[in-house]
Amino acid sequence: GAGVSQSPSNKVTEKGKDVELRCDPISGHTALYWYRQSLGQGLEFLIYFQGNSAPDKSGLPSDRFSAERTGGSVSTLTIQRTQQEDSAVYLCASRPPWGAKGYGYTFGSGTRLTVV
Amino acid sequence: GIQVEQSPPDLILQEGANSTLRCNFSDSVNNLQWFHQNPWGQLINLFYIPSGTKQNGRLSATTVATERYSLLYISSSQTTDSGVYFCAVGGNQGGKLIFGQGTELSVKP
């Protein structure tokens, strides 16, 4: 697609429920990143996928968070047993092969998650 | 891990004014990018600039890697420049980026 697509754009869930957030990166982009942004804050790194390499999971805040990337394309971020502190905007970004077609990261519009 | 500090945290300008935003980082980096987040939340990549100087229209950026800082210059500011400007750095090319807390810019007509 023309840009990074994230769905849903908004999600309200009850505390304790599981949620899945989806990211569809730009075609041909080999790297994919998940970040989250709490109200009025900067971006917090969560996880990074690069091709077939093992993902960098160093930013996942707890074992309730997991992510997968199927077929080197679409990625799903899953949050189990949601807590109120999980409320944030979850942003996905993708990037072309380093140097081949540029270096810039392209972000999606995000999923605003509200846990009530 | 790498620490990123941006200054000032907030900035109010009159349309037409110039401004300089600063980003200090605590360790050597191989990746430094500037982003603009508009009032609707969309993040746009402005520059990839781990060293040197680049210009794009009214915006330019300079990174002095040896002194661990980067500057973003906005000239002849417009109301559409409003939003939050983030500096983000990474130790590895193409890897994760660590974001600063941003500079919130408001340009008044």
mmCIF file with all atom_site columns, C-alpha atoms in Angstrom:
data_model
loop_
_atom_site.group_PDB
_atom_site.id
_atom_site.type_symbol
_atom_site.label_atom_id
_atom_site.label_alt_id
_atom_site.label_comp_id
_atom_site.label_asym_id
_atom_site.label_entity_id
_atom_site.label_seq_id
_atom_site.pdbx_PDB_ins_code
_atom_site.Cartn_x
_atom_site.Cartn_y
_atom_site.Cartn_z
_atom_site.occupancy
_atom_site.B_iso_or_equiv
_atom_site.pdbx_formal_charge
_atom_site.auth_seq_id
_atom_site.auth_comp_id
_atom_site.auth_asym_id
_atom_site.auth_atom_id
_atom_site.pdbx_PDB_model_num
ATOM 1   C CA . GLY A 1 1   ? 0.000   0.000   0.000  1.00 0.00 ? 1   GLY A CA 1
ATOM 2   C CA . ALA A 1 2   ? 0.898   3.659   -0.148 1.00 0.00 ? 2   ALA A CA 1
ATOM 3   C CA . GLY A 1 3   ? 1.467   3.959   3.566  1.00 0.00 ? 3   GLY A CA 1
ATOM 4   C CA . VAL A 1 4   ? 1.626   2.018   6.807  1.00 0.00 ? 4   VAL A CA 1
ATOM 5   C CA . SER A 1 5   ? -1.878  0.894   7.717  1.00 0.00 ? 5   SER A CA 1
ATOM 6   C CA . GLN A 1 6   ? -2.942  0.192   11.305 1.00 0.00 ? 6   GLN A CA 1
ATOM 7   C CA . SER A 1 7   ? -6.196  -1.222  12.561 1.00 0.00 ? 7   SER A CA 1
ATOM 8   C CA . PRO A 1 8   ? -8.328  -0.601  14.424 1.00 0.00 ? 8   PRO A CA 1
ATOM 9   C CA . SER A 1 9   ? -7.826  3.145   14.715 1.00 0.00 ? 9   SER A CA 1
ATOM 10  C CA . ASN A 1 10  ? -9.538  3.135   18.100 1.00 0.00 ? 10  ASN A CA 1
ATOM 11  C CA . LYS A 1 11  ? -10.115 0.327   20.578 1.00 0.00 ? 11  LYS A CA 1
ATOM 12  C CA . VAL A 1 12  ? -11.899 0.458   23.912 1.00 0.00 ? 12  VAL A CA 1
ATOM 13  C CA . THR A 1 13  ? -11.592 -2.679  26.001 1.00 0.00 ? 13  THR A CA 1
ATOM 14  C CA . GLU A 1 14  ? -12.396 -3.792  29.492 1.00 0.00 ? 14  GLU A CA 1
ATOM 15  C CA . LYS A 1 15  ? -9.627  -4.428  31.965 1.00 0.00 ? 15  LYS A CA 1
ATOM 16  C CA . GLY A 1 16  ? -8.526  -8.049  31.825 1.00 0.00 ? 16  GLY A CA 1
ATOM 17  C CA . LYS A 1 17  ? -9.485  -8.637  28.185 1.00 0.00 ? 17  LYS A CA 1
ATOM 18  C CA . ASP A 1 18  ? -6.998  -9.493  25.430 1.00 0.00 ? 18  ASP A CA 1
ATOM 19  C CA . VAL A 1 19  ? -6.536  -7.212  22.417 1.00 0.00 ? 19  VAL A CA 1
ATOM 20  C CA . GLU A 1 20  ? -4.875  -7.577  19.031 1.00 0.00 ? 20  GLU A CA 1
ATOM 21  C CA . LEU A 1 21  ? -3.533  -4.631  17.077 1.00 0.00 ? 21  LEU A CA 1
ATOM 22  C CA . ARG A 1 22  ? -2.631  -4.972  13.423 1.00 0.00 ? 22  ARG A CA 1
ATOM 23  C CA . CYS A 1 23  ? 0.018   -3.304  11.282 1.00 0.00 ? 23  CYS A CA 1
ATOM 24  C CA . ASP A 1 24  ? 0.295   -3.600  7.506  1.00 0.00 ? 24  ASP A CA 1
ATOM 25  C CA . PRO A 1 25  ? 3.658   -2.119  6.433  1.00 0.00 ? 25  PRO A CA 1
ATOM 26  C CA . ILE A 1 26  ? 4.611   -0.563  3.131  1.00 0.00 ? 26  ILE A CA 1
ATOM 27  C CA . SER A 1 27  ? 5.220   -3.206  0.471  1.00 0.00 ? 27  SER A CA 1
ATOM 28  C CA . GLY A 1 28  ? 8.926   -3.976  0.157  1.00 0.00 ? 28  GLY A CA 1
ATOM 29  C CA . HIS A 1 29  ? 9.816   -2.622  3.598  1.00 0.00 ? 29  HIS A CA 1
ATOM 30  C CA . THR A 1 30  ? 11.882  -5.221  5.386  1.00 0.00 ? 30  THR A CA 1
ATOM 31  C CA . ALA A 1 31  ? 11.919  -3.701  8.865  1.00 0.00 ? 31  ALA A CA 1
ATOM 32  C CA . LEU A 1 32  ? 8.922   -3.161  11.140 1.00 0.00 ? 32  LEU A CA 1
ATOM 33  C CA . TYR A 1 33  ? 8.763   -1.460  14.533 1.00 0.00 ? 33  TYR A CA 1
ATOM 34  C CA . TRP A 1 34  ? 6.167   -1.088  17.270 1.00 0.00 ? 34  TRP A CA 1
ATOM 35  C CA . TYR A 1 35  ? 6.177   1.902   19.607 1.00 0.00 ? 35  TYR A CA 1
ATOM 36  C CA . ARG A 1 36  ? 3.683   3.254   22.099 1.00 0.00 ? 36  ARG A CA 1
ATOM 37  C CA . GLN A 1 37  ? 2.999   6.822   23.079 1.00 0.00 ? 37  GLN A CA 1
ATOM 38  C CA . SER A 1 38  ? 1.239   7.726   26.302 1.00 0.00 ? 38  SER A CA 1
ATOM 39  C CA . LEU A 1 39  ? -0.600  11.027  26.528 1.00 0.00 ? 39  LEU A CA 1
ATOM 40  C CA . GLY A 1 40  ? 1.813   13.939  26.156 1.00 0.00 ? 40  GLY A CA 1
ATOM 41  C CA . GLN A 1 41  ? 4.846   11.679  26.172 1.00 0.00 ? 41  GLN A CA 1
ATOM 42  C CA . GLY A 1 42  ? 7.549   10.632  23.763 1.00 0.00 ? 42  GLY A CA 1
ATOM 43  C CA . LEU A 1 43  ? 7.618   7.324   21.956 1.00 0.00 ? 43  LEU A CA 1
ATOM 44  C CA . GLU A 1 44  ? 8.564   4.160   23.813 1.00 0.00 ? 44  GLU A CA 1
ATOM 45  C CA . PHE A 1 45  ? 10.163  1.376   21.765 1.00 0.00 ? 45  PHE A CA 1
ATOM 46  C CA . LEU A 1 46  ? 8.476   -2.018  22.056 1.00 0.00 ? 46  LEU A CA 1
ATOM 47  C CA . ILE A 1 47  ? 9.750   -4.457  19.408 1.00 0.00 ? 47  ILE A CA 1
ATOM 48  C CA . TYR A 1 48  ? 11.617  -4.533  16.075 1.00 0.00 ? 48  TYR A CA 1
ATOM 49  C CA . PHE A 1 49  ? 11.469  -7.086  13.251 1.00 0.00 ? 49  PHE A CA 1
ATOM 50  C CA . GLN A 1 50  ? 14.109  -7.241  10.515 1.00 0.00 ? 50  GLN A CA 1
ATOM 51  C CA . GLY A 1 51  ? 13.648  -9.771  7.762  1.00 0.00 ? 51  GLY A CA 1
ATOM 52  C CA . ASN A 1 52  ? 14.087  -13.342 9.008  1.00 0.00 ? 52  ASN A CA 1
ATOM 53  C CA . SER A 1 53  ? 16.252  -12.348 11.979 1.00 0.00 ? 53  SER A CA 1
ATOM 54  C CA . ALA A 1 54  ? 15.118  -12.906 15.547 1.00 0.00 ? 54  ALA A CA 1
ATOM 55  C CA . PRO A 1 55  ? 13.103  -9.864  16.655 1.00 0.00 ? 55  PRO A CA 1
ATOM 56  C CA . ASP A 1 56  ? 14.498  -7.347  19.141 1.00 0.00 ? 56  ASP A CA 1
ATOM 57  C CA . LYS A 1 57  ? 11.986  -7.674  21.995 1.00 0.00 ? 57  LYS A CA 1
ATOM 58  C CA . SER A 1 58  ? 13.969  -5.591  24.463 1.00 0.00 ? 58  SER A CA 1
ATOM 59  C CA . GLY A 1 59  ? 11.260  -2.936  24.808 1.00 0.00 ? 59  GLY A CA 1
ATOM 60  C CA . LEU A 1 60  ? 8.291   -5.144  25.669 1.00 0.00 ? 60  LEU A CA 1
ATOM 61  C CA . PRO A 1 61  ? 7.189   -4.003  29.148 1.00 0.00 ? 61  PRO A CA 1
ATOM 62  C CA . SER A 1 62  ? 5.925   -7.368  30.412 1.00 0.00 ? 62  SER A CA 1
ATOM 63  C CA . ASP A 1 63  ? 5.173   -10.915 29.323 1.00 0.00 ? 63  ASP A CA 1
ATOM 64  C CA . ARG A 1 64  ? 1.581   -9.840  28.664 1.00 0.00 ? 64  ARG A CA 1
ATOM 65  C CA . PHE A 1 65  ? 2.876   -8.233  25.471 1.00 0.00 ? 65  PHE A CA 1
ATOM 66  C CA . SER A 1 66  ? 3.812   -10.244 22.399 1.00 0.00 ? 66  SER A CA 1
ATOM 67  C CA . ALA A 1 67  ? 4.093   -9.628  18.681 1.00 0.00 ? 67  ALA A CA 1
ATOM 68  C CA . GLU A 1 68  ? 4.536   -11.627 15.545 1.00 0.00 ? 68  GLU A CA 1
ATOM 69  C CA . ARG A 1 69  ? 5.191   -10.846 11.935 1.00 0.00 ? 69  ARG A CA 1
ATOM 70  C CA . THR A 1 70  ? 3.864   -13.347 9.446  1.00 0.00 ? 70  THR A CA 1
ATOM 71  C CA . GLY A 1 71  ? 5.450   -13.847 6.036  1.00 0.00 ? 71  GLY A CA 1
ATOM 72  C CA . GLY A 1 72  ? 7.681   -10.827 6.533  1.00 0.00 ? 72  GLY A CA 1
ATOM 73  C CA . SER A 1 73  ? 4.712   -8.519  6.103  1.00 0.00 ? 73  SER A CA 1
ATOM 74  C CA . VAL A 1 74  ? 1.738   -7.987  8.415  1.00 0.00 ? 74  VAL A CA 1
ATOM 75  C CA . SER A 1 75  ? 2.425   -7.769  12.134 1.00 0.00 ? 75  SER A CA 1
ATOM 76  C CA . THR A 1 76  ? 0.111   -8.274  15.107 1.00 0.00 ? 76  THR A CA 1
ATOM 77  C CA . LEU A 1 77  ? 0.761   -6.900  18.583 1.00 0.00 ? 77  LEU A CA 1
ATOM 78  C CA . THR A 1 78  ? -1.141  -8.793  21.278 1.00 0.00 ? 78  THR A CA 1
ATOM 79  C CA . ILE A 1 79  ? -1.731  -7.536  24.791 1.00 0.00 ? 79  ILE A CA 1
ATOM 80  C CA . GLN A 1 80  ? -3.133  -10.116 27.192 1.00 0.00 ? 80  GLN A CA 1
ATOM 81  C CA . ARG A 1 81  ? -5.083  -9.321  30.360 1.00 0.00 ? 81  ARG A CA 1
ATOM 82  C CA . THR A 1 82  ? -5.069  -5.596  29.623 1.00 0.00 ? 82  THR A CA 1
ATOM 83  C CA . GLN A 1 83  ? -4.467  -3.120  32.435 1.00 0.00 ? 83  GLN A CA 1
ATOM 84  C CA . GLN A 1 84  ? -5.369  0.557   32.622 1.00 0.00 ? 84  GLN A CA 1
ATOM 85  C CA . GLU A 1 85  ? -1.714  1.523   32.312 1.00 0.00 ? 85  GLU A CA 1
ATOM 86  C CA . ASP A 1 86  ? -1.718  -0.093  28.860 1.00 0.00 ? 86  ASP A CA 1
ATOM 87  C CA . SER A 1 87  ? -3.881  2.781   27.601 1.00 0.00 ? 87  SER A CA 1
ATOM 88  C CA . ALA A 1 88  ? -1.840  4.608   24.950 1.00 0.00 ? 88  ALA A CA 1
ATOM 89  C CA . VAL A 1 89  ? -1.481  5.125   21.229 1.00 0.00 ? 89  VAL A CA 1
ATOM 90  C CA . TYR A 1 90  ? 0.303   2.171   19.651 1.00 0.00 ? 90  TYR A CA 1
ATOM 91  C CA . LEU A 1 91  ? 2.317   3.173   16.598 1.00 0.00 ? 91  LEU A CA 1
ATOM 92  C CA . CYS A 1 92  ? 3.795   0.974   13.923 1.00 0.00 ? 92  CYS A CA 1
ATOM 93  C CA . ALA A 1 93  ? 6.581   2.005   11.557 1.00 0.00 ? 93  ALA A CA 1
ATOM 94  C CA . SER A 1 94  ? 8.276   0.346   8.631  1.00 0.00 ? 94  SER A CA 1
ATOM 95  C CA . ARG A 1 95  ? 11.513  1.009   6.768  1.00 0.00 ? 95  ARG A CA 1
ATOM 96  C CA . PRO A 1 96  ? 12.992  -0.051  3.410  1.00 0.00 ? 96  PRO A CA 1
ATOM 97  C CA . PRO A 1 97  ? 16.195  -2.120  3.222  1.00 0.00 ? 97  PRO A CA 1
ATOM 98  C CA . TRP A 1 98  ? 18.845  0.043   4.864  1.00 0.00 ? 98  TRP A CA 1
ATOM 99  C CA . GLY A 1 99  ? 20.458  2.404   2.408  1.00 0.00 ? 99  GLY A CA 1
ATOM 100 C CA . ALA A 1 100 ? 18.977  0.790   -0.690 1.00 0.00 ? 100 ALA A CA 1
ATOM 101 C CA . LYS A 1 101 ? 15.981  3.068   -0.867 1.00 0.00 ? 101 LYS A CA 1
ATOM 102 C CA . GLY A 1 102 ? 16.542  5.512   1.908  1.00 0.00 ? 102 GLY A CA 1
ATOM 103 C CA . TYR A 1 103 ? 16.735  5.489   5.649  1.00 0.00 ? 103 TYR A CA 1
ATOM 104 C CA . GLY A 1 104 ? 13.527  7.080   6.818  1.00 0.00 ? 104 GLY A CA 1
ATOM 105 C CA . TYR A 1 105 ? 11.024  5.318   9.035  1.00 0.00 ? 105 TYR A CA 1
ATOM 106 C CA . THR A 1 106 ? 7.383   5.677   7.949  1.00 0.00 ? 106 THR A CA 1
ATOM 107 C CA . PHE A 1 107 ? 4.814   5.634   10.729 1.00 0.00 ? 107 PHE A CA 1
ATOM 108 C CA . GLY A 1 108 ? 1.185   4.609   10.598 1.00 0.00 ? 108 GLY A CA 1
ATOM 109 C CA . SER A 1 109 ? -1.597  6.659   12.160 1.00 0.00 ? 109 SER A CA 1
ATOM 110 C CA . GLY A 1 110 ? -1.679  4.491   15.250 1.00 0.00 ? 110 GLY A CA 1
ATOM 111 C CA . THR A 1 111 ? -4.241  2.606   17.302 1.00 0.00 ? 111 THR A CA 1
ATOM 112 C CA . ARG A 1 112 ? -5.593  4.466   20.312 1.00 0.00 ? 112 ARG A CA 1
ATOM 113 C CA . LEU A 1 113 ? -6.176  1.879   23.030 1.00 0.00 ? 113 LEU A CA 1
ATOM 114 C CA . THR A 1 114 ? -8.311  2.739   26.027 1.00 0.00 ? 114 THR A CA 1
ATOM 115 C CA . VAL A 1 115 ? -8.647  0.232   28.855 1.00 0.00 ? 115 VAL A CA 1
ATOM 116 C CA . VAL A 1 116 ? -11.654 0.879   31.096 1.00 0.00 ? 116 VAL A CA 1
ATOM 117 C CA . GLY B 2 1   ? 21.142  2.870   27.134 1.00 0.00 ? 1   GLY B CA 1
ATOM 118 C CA . ILE B 2 2   ? 21.384  6.021   25.078 1.00 0.00 ? 2   ILE B CA 1
ATOM 119 C CA . GLN B 2 3   ? 19.742  9.092   26.624 1.00 0.00 ? 3   GLN B CA 1
ATOM 120 C CA . VAL B 2 4   ? 18.188  11.780  24.445 1.00 0.00 ? 4   VAL B CA 1
ATOM 121 C CA . GLU B 2 5   ? 17.410  15.277  25.691 1.00 0.00 ? 5   GLU B CA 1
ATOM 122 C CA . GLN B 2 6   ? 15.585  17.887  23.670 1.00 0.00 ? 6   GLN B CA 1
ATOM 123 C CA . SER B 2 7   ? 15.305  21.584  24.322 1.00 0.00 ? 7   SER B CA 1
ATOM 124 C CA . PRO B 2 8   ? 13.351  23.691  24.719 1.00 0.00 ? 8   PRO B CA 1
ATOM 125 C CA . PRO B 2 9   ? 10.342  21.572  25.780 1.00 0.00 ? 9   PRO B CA 1
ATOM 126 C CA . ASP B 2 10  ? 7.934   24.233  24.526 1.00 0.00 ? 10  ASP B CA 1
ATOM 127 C CA . LEU B 2 11  ? 8.241   27.076  22.066 1.00 0.00 ? 11  LEU B CA 1
ATOM 128 C CA . ILE B 2 12  ? 5.755   29.719  20.944 1.00 0.00 ? 12  ILE B CA 1
ATOM 129 C CA . LEU B 2 13  ? 6.538   31.716  17.824 1.00 0.00 ? 13  LEU B CA 1
ATOM 130 C CA . GLN B 2 14  ? 4.917   34.392  15.767 1.00 0.00 ? 14  GLN B CA 1
ATOM 131 C CA . GLU B 2 15  ? 4.433   33.432  12.133 1.00 0.00 ? 15  GLU B CA 1
ATOM 132 C CA . GLY B 2 16  ? 7.536   34.362  10.134 1.00 0.00 ? 16  GLY B CA 1
ATOM 133 C CA . ALA B 2 17  ? 9.991   33.906  12.997 1.00 0.00 ? 17  ALA B CA 1
ATOM 134 C CA . ASN B 2 18  ? 12.967  31.545  12.964 1.00 0.00 ? 18  ASN B CA 1
ATOM 135 C CA . SER B 2 19  ? 13.768  28.914  15.577 1.00 0.00 ? 19  SER B CA 1
ATOM 136 C CA . THR B 2 20  ? 16.407  26.406  16.588 1.00 0.00 ? 20  THR B CA 1
ATOM 137 C CA . LEU B 2 21  ? 15.604  23.139  18.317 1.00 0.00 ? 21  LEU B CA 1
ATOM 138 C CA . ARG B 2 22  ? 18.341  21.148  20.019 1.00 0.00 ? 22  ARG B CA 1
ATOM 139 C CA . CYS B 2 23  ? 18.900  17.449  20.637 1.00 0.00 ? 23  CYS B CA 1
ATOM 140 C CA . ASN B 2 24  ? 21.666  16.165  22.916 1.00 0.00 ? 24  ASN B CA 1
ATOM 141 C CA . PHE B 2 25  ? 22.499  12.481  23.126 1.00 0.00 ? 25  PHE B CA 1
ATOM 142 C CA . SER B 2 26  ? 24.633  10.571  25.571 1.00 0.00 ? 26  SER B CA 1
ATOM 143 C CA . ASP B 2 27  ? 26.584  8.161   23.356 1.00 0.00 ? 27  ASP B CA 1
ATOM 144 C CA . SER B 2 28  ? 27.857  7.775   19.820 1.00 0.00 ? 28  SER B CA 1
ATOM 145 C CA . VAL B 2 29  ? 25.117  6.998   17.314 1.00 0.00 ? 29  VAL B CA 1
ATOM 146 C CA . ASN B 2 30  ? 24.918  5.637   13.795 1.00 0.00 ? 30  ASN B CA 1
ATOM 147 C CA . ASN B 2 31  ? 21.358  6.719   13.203 1.00 0.00 ? 31  ASN B CA 1
ATOM 148 C CA . LEU B 2 32  ? 19.702  10.045  13.985 1.00 0.00 ? 32  LEU B CA 1
ATOM 149 C CA . GLN B 2 33  ? 16.361  11.165  12.635 1.00 0.00 ? 33  GLN B CA 1
ATOM 150 C CA . TRP B 2 34  ? 14.087  14.158  13.161 1.00 0.00 ? 34  TRP B CA 1
ATOM 151 C CA . PHE B 2 35  ? 10.308  13.754  13.064 1.00 0.00 ? 35  PHE B CA 1
ATOM 152 C CA . HIS B 2 36  ? 7.367   16.137  13.157 1.00 0.00 ? 36  HIS B CA 1
ATOM 153 C CA . GLN B 2 37  ? 4.154   15.006  14.833 1.00 0.00 ? 37  GLN B CA 1
ATOM 154 C CA . ASN B 2 38  ? 1.269   17.157  13.641 1.00 0.00 ? 38  ASN B CA 1
ATOM 155 C CA . PRO B 2 39  ? -1.654  18.136  15.880 1.00 0.00 ? 39  PRO B CA 1
ATOM 156 C CA . TRP B 2 40  ? -3.583  15.097  14.596 1.00 0.00 ? 40  TRP B CA 1
ATOM 157 C CA . GLY B 2 41  ? -0.857  12.741  15.764 1.00 0.00 ? 41  GLY B CA 1
ATOM 158 C CA . GLN B 2 42  ? 0.716   11.758  12.446 1.00 0.00 ? 42  GLN B CA 1
ATOM 159 C CA . LEU B 2 43  ? 4.498   11.388  12.567 1.00 0.00 ? 43  LEU B CA 1
ATOM 160 C CA . ILE B 2 44  ? 6.425   12.518  9.501  1.00 0.00 ? 44  ILE B CA 1
ATOM 161 C CA . ASN B 2 45  ? 10.103  11.840  8.939  1.00 0.00 ? 45  ASN B CA 1
ATOM 162 C CA . LEU B 2 46  ? 11.983  15.090  8.302  1.00 0.00 ? 46  LEU B CA 1
ATOM 163 C CA . PHE B 2 47  ? 15.654  14.126  8.164  1.00 0.00 ? 47  PHE B CA 1
ATOM 164 C CA . TYR B 2 48  ? 18.002  11.199  8.466  1.00 0.00 ? 48  TYR B CA 1
ATOM 165 C CA . ILE B 2 49  ? 21.148  12.952  9.679  1.00 0.00 ? 49  ILE B CA 1
ATOM 166 C CA . PRO B 2 50  ? 23.702  11.009  11.760 1.00 0.00 ? 50  PRO B CA 1
ATOM 167 C CA . SER B 2 51  ? 26.298  13.659  10.807 1.00 0.00 ? 51  SER B CA 1
ATOM 168 C CA . GLY B 2 52  ? 26.661  16.735  8.661  1.00 0.00 ? 52  GLY B CA 1
ATOM 169 C CA . THR B 2 53  ? 24.073  19.197  7.393  1.00 0.00 ? 53  THR B CA 1
ATOM 170 C CA . LYS B 2 54  ? 20.980  18.814  5.269  1.00 0.00 ? 54  LYS B CA 1
ATOM 171 C CA . GLN B 2 55  ? 18.361  21.241  4.046  1.00 0.00 ? 55  GLN B CA 1
ATOM 172 C CA . ASN B 2 56  ? 14.830  20.745  2.823  1.00 0.00 ? 56  ASN B CA 1
ATOM 173 C CA . GLY B 2 57  ? 13.024  23.963  2.008  1.00 0.00 ? 57  GLY B CA 1
ATOM 174 C CA . ARG B 2 58  ? 12.596  26.058  5.156  1.00 0.00 ? 58  ARG B CA 1
ATOM 175 C CA . LEU B 2 59  ? 13.968  23.283  7.342  1.00 0.00 ? 59  LEU B CA 1
ATOM 176 C CA . SER B 2 60  ? 17.574  22.359  7.854  1.00 0.00 ? 60  SER B CA 1
ATOM 177 C CA . ALA B 2 61  ? 19.419  20.153  10.298 1.00 0.00 ? 61  ALA B CA 1
ATOM 178 C CA . THR B 2 62  ? 22.978  19.825  11.506 1.00 0.00 ? 62  THR B CA 1
ATOM 179 C CA . THR B 2 63  ? 24.478  17.016  13.544 1.00 0.00 ? 63  THR B CA 1
ATOM 180 C CA . VAL B 2 64  ? 27.877  17.305  15.208 1.00 0.00 ? 64  VAL B CA 1
ATOM 181 C CA . ALA B 2 65  ? 28.448  13.661  16.057 1.00 0.00 ? 65  ALA B CA 1
ATOM 182 C CA . THR B 2 66  ? 31.737  14.230  17.886 1.00 0.00 ? 66  THR B CA 1
ATOM 183 C CA . GLU B 2 67  ? 29.979  16.605  20.299 1.00 0.00 ? 67  GLU B CA 1
ATOM 184 C CA . ARG B 2 68  ? 26.792  14.513  20.481 1.00 0.00 ? 68  ARG B CA 1
ATOM 185 C CA . TYR B 2 69  ? 24.199  17.048  19.470 1.00 0.00 ? 69  TYR B CA 1
ATOM 186 C CA . SER B 2 70  ? 21.922  17.877  16.594 1.00 0.00 ? 70  SER B CA 1
ATOM 187 C CA . LEU B 2 71  ? 20.087  21.069  15.703 1.00 0.00 ? 71  LEU B CA 1
ATOM 188 C CA . LEU B 2 72  ? 16.908  21.549  13.700 1.00 0.00 ? 72  LEU B CA 1
ATOM 189 C CA . TYR B 2 73  ? 16.402  24.982  12.174 1.00 0.00 ? 73  TYR B CA 1
ATOM 190 C CA . ILE B 2 74  ? 13.008  26.250  11.097 1.00 0.00 ? 74  ILE B CA 1
ATOM 191 C CA . SER B 2 75  ? 13.020  29.478  9.122  1.00 0.00 ? 75  SER B CA 1
ATOM 192 C CA . SER B 2 76  ? 10.076  31.742  8.298  1.00 0.00 ? 76  SER B CA 1
ATOM 193 C CA . SER B 2 77  ? 7.780   29.596  10.441 1.00 0.00 ? 77  SER B CA 1
ATOM 194 C CA . GLN B 2 78  ? 4.192   28.973  9.369  1.00 0.00 ? 78  GLN B CA 1
ATOM 195 C CA . THR B 2 79  ? 1.170   27.908  11.391 1.00 0.00 ? 79  THR B CA 1
ATOM 196 C CA . THR B 2 80  ? 1.383   24.507  9.708  1.00 0.00 ? 80  THR B CA 1
ATOM 197 C CA . ASP B 2 81  ? 4.758   23.986  11.404 1.00 0.00 ? 81  ASP B CA 1
ATOM 198 C CA . SER B 2 82  ? 2.948   23.627  14.732 1.00 0.00 ? 82  SER B CA 1
ATOM 199 C CA . GLY B 2 83  ? 3.190   20.293  16.482 1.00 0.00 ? 83  GLY B CA 1
ATOM 200 C CA . VAL B 2 84  ? 5.833   18.295  18.293 1.00 0.00 ? 84  VAL B CA 1
ATOM 201 C CA . TYR B 2 85  ? 9.325   17.801  16.936 1.00 0.00 ? 85  TYR B CA 1
ATOM 202 C CA . PHE B 2 86  ? 11.102  14.630  17.985 1.00 0.00 ? 86  PHE B CA 1
ATOM 203 C CA . CYS B 2 87  ? 14.733  13.704  17.731 1.00 0.00 ? 87  CYS B CA 1
ATOM 204 C CA . ALA B 2 88  ? 15.410  9.949   17.691 1.00 0.00 ? 88  ALA B CA 1
ATOM 205 C CA . VAL B 2 89  ? 18.742  8.149   17.793 1.00 0.00 ? 89  VAL B CA 1
ATOM 206 C CA . GLY B 2 90  ? 20.043  4.627   17.427 1.00 0.00 ? 90  GLY B CA 1
ATOM 207 C CA . GLY B 2 91  ? 23.331  2.887   18.025 1.00 0.00 ? 91  GLY B CA 1
ATOM 208 C CA . ASN B 2 92  ? 22.889  0.617   15.027 1.00 0.00 ? 92  ASN B CA 1
ATOM 209 C CA . GLN B 2 93  ? 22.003  1.608   11.498 1.00 0.00 ? 93  GLN B CA 1
ATOM 210 C CA . GLY B 2 94  ? 18.432  0.595   10.879 1.00 0.00 ? 94  GLY B CA 1
ATOM 211 C CA . GLY B 2 95  ? 17.778  -0.659  14.389 1.00 0.00 ? 95  GLY B CA 1
ATOM 212 C CA . LYS B 2 96  ? 15.487  0.658   17.077 1.00 0.00 ? 96  LYS B CA 1
ATOM 213 C CA . LEU B 2 97  ? 15.320  4.409   17.628 1.00 0.00 ? 97  LEU B CA 1
ATOM 214 C CA . ILE B 2 98  ? 15.280  6.007   21.054 1.00 0.00 ? 98  ILE B CA 1
ATOM 215 C CA . PHE B 2 99  ? 13.097  9.095   21.064 1.00 0.00 ? 99  PHE B CA 1
ATOM 216 C CA . GLY B 2 100 ? 13.532  12.280  23.035 1.00 0.00 ? 100 GLY B CA 1
ATOM 217 C CA . GLN B 2 101 ? 10.590  13.858  24.827 1.00 0.00 ? 101 GLN B CA 1
ATOM 218 C CA . GLY B 2 102 ? 10.057  16.328  22.008 1.00 0.00 ? 102 GLY B CA 1
ATOM 219 C CA . THR B 2 103 ? 9.757   20.082  21.562 1.00 0.00 ? 103 THR B CA 1
ATOM 220 C CA . GLU B 2 104 ? 6.194   21.321  21.271 1.00 0.00 ? 104 GLU B CA 1
ATOM 221 C CA . LEU B 2 105 ? 6.065   24.207  18.814 1.00 0.00 ? 105 LEU B CA 1
ATOM 222 C CA . SER B 2 106 ? 3.121   26.545  18.460 1.00 0.00 ? 106 SER B CA 1
ATOM 223 C CA . VAL B 2 107 ? 3.199   29.094  15.636 1.00 0.00 ? 107 VAL B CA 1
ATOM 224 C CA . LYS B 2 108 ? 0.703   31.927  16.031 1.00 0.00 ? 108 LYS B CA 1
ATOM 225 C CA . PRO B 2 109 ? -0.738  33.819  13.033 1.00 0.00 ? 109 PRO B CA 1
#
